[in-house]
XYZ file of C-alpha atoms in Angstrom:
320
model
C -27.088 -56.004 11.838
C -24.500 -55.311 14.507
C -21.775 -55.410 11.838
C -23.662 -52.815 9.776
C -24.065 -50.513 12.786
C -20.371 -50.871 13.655
C -19.373 -50.199 10.044
C -21.551 -47.074 9.956
C -20.090 -45.826 13.241
C -16.517 -46.314 12.023
C -17.325 -44.496 8.792
C -18.852 -41.608 10.757
C -15.813 -41.373 13.072
C -13.382 -41.426 10.148
C -15.446 -38.822 8.333
C -15.431 -36.520 11.342
C -11.712 -37.067 11.770
C -11.014 -36.190 8.161
C -13.274 -33.149 8.432
C -11.314 -32.045 11.468
C -8.033 -32.459 9.599
C -9.406 -30.504 6.658
C -10.467 -27.675 8.967
C -7.002 -27.533 10.556
C -5.361 -27.480 7.142
C -7.610 -24.618 6.036
C -6.265 -22.479 8.893
C -3.051 -21.104 7.387
C -0.047 -20.265 9.536
C 2.562 -17.688 8.588
C 6.058 -16.983 9.863
C 7.024 -13.309 9.899
C 10.591 -12.224 10.602
C 11.064 -8.837 12.255
C 14.449 -7.130 12.088
C 14.490 -4.044 14.333
C 17.612 -1.901 14.216
C 17.722 -0.727 17.826
C 15.763 -0.810 21.085
C 14.278 2.654 21.459
C 10.684 3.810 22.023
C 9.775 4.867 18.478
C 10.945 1.624 16.872
C 9.487 -0.426 19.734
C 6.114 1.263 19.178
C 6.214 0.572 15.424
C 6.979 -3.111 16.025
C 4.184 -3.399 18.597
C 1.677 -1.711 16.303
C 2.665 -4.064 13.464
C 2.228 -7.174 15.605
C -1.065 -5.982 17.086
C -2.609 -5.195 13.695
C -1.431 -8.449 12.119
C -2.680 -10.512 15.057
C -6.057 -8.794 14.833
C -6.303 -9.420 11.091
C -5.082 -13.034 11.293
C -5.785 -14.182 14.870
C -3.695 -17.181 15.905
C -2.218 -17.576 12.428
C 1.085 -15.675 12.683
C 4.333 -16.717 14.324
C 6.787 -13.825 14.821
C 10.557 -14.170 14.851
C 11.592 -10.886 16.479
C 15.287 -9.972 16.313
C 16.918 -6.737 17.493
C 20.282 -5.652 16.071
C 21.089 -3.432 19.081
C 21.996 -0.574 16.722
C 24.708 -2.622 14.994
C 24.185 -2.343 11.247
C 26.164 -5.489 10.257
C 23.949 -7.491 12.622
C 20.930 -6.483 10.512
C 22.568 -8.325 7.625
C 23.038 -11.454 9.714
C 19.430 -11.358 10.922
C 17.918 -10.835 7.479
C 20.195 -13.461 5.965
C 18.811 -15.898 8.514
C 15.238 -14.971 7.632
C 15.980 -15.565 3.952
C 17.630 -18.929 4.653
C 14.642 -20.006 6.757
C 12.248 -18.859 4.017
C 9.946 -16.863 6.269
C 6.717 -15.715 4.651
C 7.357 -11.982 5.133
C 10.026 -9.696 6.614
C 9.351 -6.513 8.567
C 12.399 -4.238 8.387
C 12.162 -1.654 11.154
C 14.405 1.351 10.275
C 16.486 2.094 7.200
C 19.550 -0.115 7.837
C 17.222 -3.047 8.474
C 15.449 -2.381 5.178
C 18.745 -2.185 3.300
C 19.851 -5.467 4.858
C 16.577 -7.200 3.995
C 16.728 -6.050 0.380
C 20.287 -7.367 0.125
C 19.215 -10.706 1.616
C 16.284 -11.565 -0.681
C 14.440 -10.462 -3.783
C 11.738 -13.119 -3.358
C 10.324 -12.833 0.165
C 7.956 -9.850 0.644
C 9.654 -7.052 2.613
C 7.782 -4.277 4.396
C 9.728 -1.394 5.856
C 8.556 0.776 8.714
C 10.149 3.811 10.387
C 12.019 4.347 7.109
C 12.209 8.013 6.206
C 12.835 8.105 2.444
C 12.730 4.903 0.400
C 14.195 6.484 -2.704
C 17.285 7.559 -0.758
C 17.535 4.387 1.320
C 17.416 2.107 -1.731
C 19.166 4.474 -4.165
C 16.208 4.553 -6.528
C 16.254 6.905 -9.490
C 13.037 8.854 -10.088
C 11.280 7.267 -7.111
C 7.534 7.869 -7.553
C 6.207 6.505 -4.269
C 6.098 2.807 -5.200
C 9.269 0.736 -4.822
C 8.085 -2.267 -6.844
C 9.447 -5.797 -6.751
C 9.166 -7.386 -3.314
C 9.341 -4.161 -1.269
C 6.838 -1.688 0.170
C 6.086 -0.254 3.607
C 5.509 2.902 5.609
C 7.533 6.079 6.059
C 8.114 8.120 9.214
C 8.873 11.276 7.245
C 7.301 14.365 8.793
C 7.088 17.659 6.832
C 10.696 18.825 7.054
C 10.035 22.424 6.054
C 7.501 22.668 8.886
C 10.071 21.298 11.325
C 12.533 23.933 10.124
C 9.896 26.647 10.592
C 9.627 25.684 14.265
C 13.087 27.166 14.849
C 11.899 30.630 13.838
C 8.568 30.172 15.622
C 10.059 29.178 18.981
C 13.397 30.997 18.846
C 12.916 34.229 16.879
C 16.188 35.672 18.188
C 18.308 32.725 17.044
C 20.977 33.369 14.424
C 23.052 30.194 14.345
C 21.571 26.712 14.051
C 23.495 23.456 14.254
C 22.228 20.271 12.610
C 23.409 17.148 14.413
C 23.139 13.590 13.083
C 24.864 10.280 12.338
C 26.684 10.298 8.997
C 26.153 6.536 8.605
C 22.377 6.969 8.249
C 21.449 7.897 4.689
C 18.004 9.185 5.613
C 19.500 11.534 8.196
C 21.676 13.049 5.486
C 18.576 13.590 3.342
C 16.632 15.254 6.176
C 19.578 17.447 7.122
C 19.958 18.691 3.556
C 16.285 19.645 3.277
C 16.159 21.360 6.676
C 19.451 23.174 6.088
C 18.136 24.653 2.847
C 14.891 25.757 4.523
C 16.711 27.361 7.459
C 19.142 29.193 5.187
C 16.245 30.451 3.108
C 14.811 31.857 6.349
C 18.033 33.818 6.861
C 19.728 31.644 9.479
C 23.364 30.548 9.513
C 23.505 26.764 9.529
C 26.377 24.431 10.411
C 26.328 20.635 10.136
C 27.857 18.361 12.787
C 28.082 14.605 12.217
C 29.189 11.662 14.301
C 30.004 8.272 12.828
C 28.674 6.219 15.756
C 27.789 6.531 19.422
C 31.438 6.839 20.496
C 31.825 10.441 19.328
C 28.331 11.746 20.083
C 29.400 13.635 23.220
C 32.355 15.417 21.616
C 30.406 16.416 18.513
C 27.424 17.611 20.578
C 29.715 19.747 22.746
C 31.196 21.396 19.664
C 27.739 22.061 18.229
C 26.471 23.575 21.489
C 29.497 25.863 21.762
C 28.844 27.391 18.341
C 25.049 27.612 17.996
C 21.899 29.084 19.536
C 19.666 26.095 18.635
C 20.244 22.516 17.477
C 18.112 20.460 15.098
C 18.345 16.648 15.194
C 16.495 14.753 12.440
C 14.867 11.339 12.796
C 18.124 9.502 13.485
C 18.409 6.123 15.201
C 21.878 6.645 16.645
C 20.960 10.067 18.028
C 17.789 8.602 19.516
C 19.693 5.884 21.359
C 22.148 8.532 22.611
C 19.498 11.102 23.584
C 20.490 11.081 27.260
C 24.136 11.789 26.413
C 23.076 14.658 24.153
C 20.793 16.060 26.864
C 23.571 15.968 29.457
C 25.597 18.351 27.300
C 22.950 20.547 25.691
C 20.836 21.433 28.721
C 23.717 22.691 30.920
C 24.913 24.679 27.913
C 21.459 26.283 27.627
C 21.052 25.173 23.998
C 17.522 24.033 23.028
C 16.930 21.214 20.545
C 14.253 20.651 17.923
C 13.874 16.916 17.236
C 12.630 15.047 14.206
C 10.456 12.754 16.327
C 8.882 12.451 19.750
C 10.848 9.703 21.525
C 14.214 11.536 21.799
C 12.373 14.832 22.339
C 11.136 13.421 25.659
C 14.779 13.148 26.708
C 16.741 15.952 25.074
C 14.413 18.182 23.059
C 12.163 21.165 23.554
C 9.792 20.469 20.662
C 9.100 18.279 17.653
C 6.699 17.806 14.769
C 6.236 14.048 14.971
C 4.193 11.145 13.719
C 2.590 8.341 15.756
C 4.927 5.340 15.448
C 2.451 2.865 16.901
C -0.132 3.920 14.300
C 2.544 3.664 11.601
C 3.287 0.105 12.690
C -0.404 -0.760 12.607
C -0.676 0.499 9.032
C 2.281 -1.730 8.122
C 0.624 -4.714 9.822
C -2.562 -4.147 7.835
C -0.484 -4.127 4.649
C 1.188 -7.387 5.729
C -2.154 -9.125 6.263
C -3.254 -8.278 2.732
C 0.025 -9.533 1.276
C 0.034 -12.804 3.216
C -3.563 -13.633 2.296
C -3.128 -12.718 -1.371
C -5.444 -9.727 -1.233
C -2.713 -7.358 -2.425
C 0.383 -7.484 -4.623
C 3.330 -5.926 -2.818
C 4.904 -4.802 -6.095
C 2.038 -2.348 -6.669
C 1.599 -1.116 -3.081
C 2.694 2.517 -2.637
C 4.580 3.652 0.454
C 2.166 4.864 3.164
C 2.645 8.001 5.322
C 1.163 9.347 8.542
C -1.285 11.998 7.289
C -1.487 13.883 10.574
C 1.837 14.694 12.302
C 1.475 16.811 15.438
C 3.466 19.480 17.239
C 4.654 18.336 20.652
C 6.760 19.949 23.347
C 8.685 18.795 26.401
C 7.265 20.752 29.384
C 10.255 20.067 31.633
C 12.885 21.323 29.198
C 10.710 24.173 27.956
C 10.467 25.452 31.535
C 14.148 24.864 32.252
C 15.214 26.801 29.163
C 12.477 29.479 29.499
C 10.923 28.743 26.109
C 7.470 30.163 25.422
C 5.338 27.476 23.763
C 2.433 28.425 21.440
C -1.005 27.006 22.303
C -1.151 24.618 19.320
C 1.641 22.426 20.751
C 0.741 19.280 22.717
C 2.712 18.421 25.881
C 4.594 15.155 25.592
C 3.544 12.698 28.298
C 6.348 11.478 30.527
C 7.523 7.916 29.925
């Protein structure tokens, strides 16, 4: 009788142990590589929103490998090559050069971009219809460019000459500059384009642009964003106001912007990632997502310093 009781107890213990193992195995774990181009507030917010949304959707099931390229484009290639070699389950490419590097590194691992302005331009896609296909999708930080251009006339009705300032190495900046230039010229303004190749010549190019223009426009540009303080130190003493493509550099060097919410954009990307990882969605059929509600913001400190009258529908940017 004792032997039977002992045998039953051992069977029960083994059964519970196996059940416990089965439960642990049912809880899937995913490794997600994040390649962020540079450390600045907009990209930081997108990464945080992505991680928060993915952790909420898959609590305790995601391990993040977060790498920052410190605004060095070749480093994006090294990072994404490492992710591919390690066979992570998904790659988040934060900013256009990171996306380009990820696409070059793998055509098998799912890749989601975020803070990428125009996927068709970034990936040189002919007849881009809003869905990349293959192993790529994501979210775009493109705000309505014609509306950004209209802000120049709205805030500076006396302006005649507008300079567009951006990094020539960023394909999406070229795209934005072309669209805004056409809109400004259609509004009767004289437009000149000023480009820098990297952070080393930002100050010299900004000085030239300020000397020749009444207003500057800077698109969503990662190099310009990381150099916003250097741009401010030249533009404000020169009395030249700046319209920015997004909010983070506007806090430093701009008067106003029509900008999206980068944290919300990252969250949308994280929600997409959860569906891909759990098999609820096929990345090849997922269209690029956009922020449906960009807002007009202004920098109260610079608006006062440059004596700019701000319409009531603009929201003051909070200080960092």
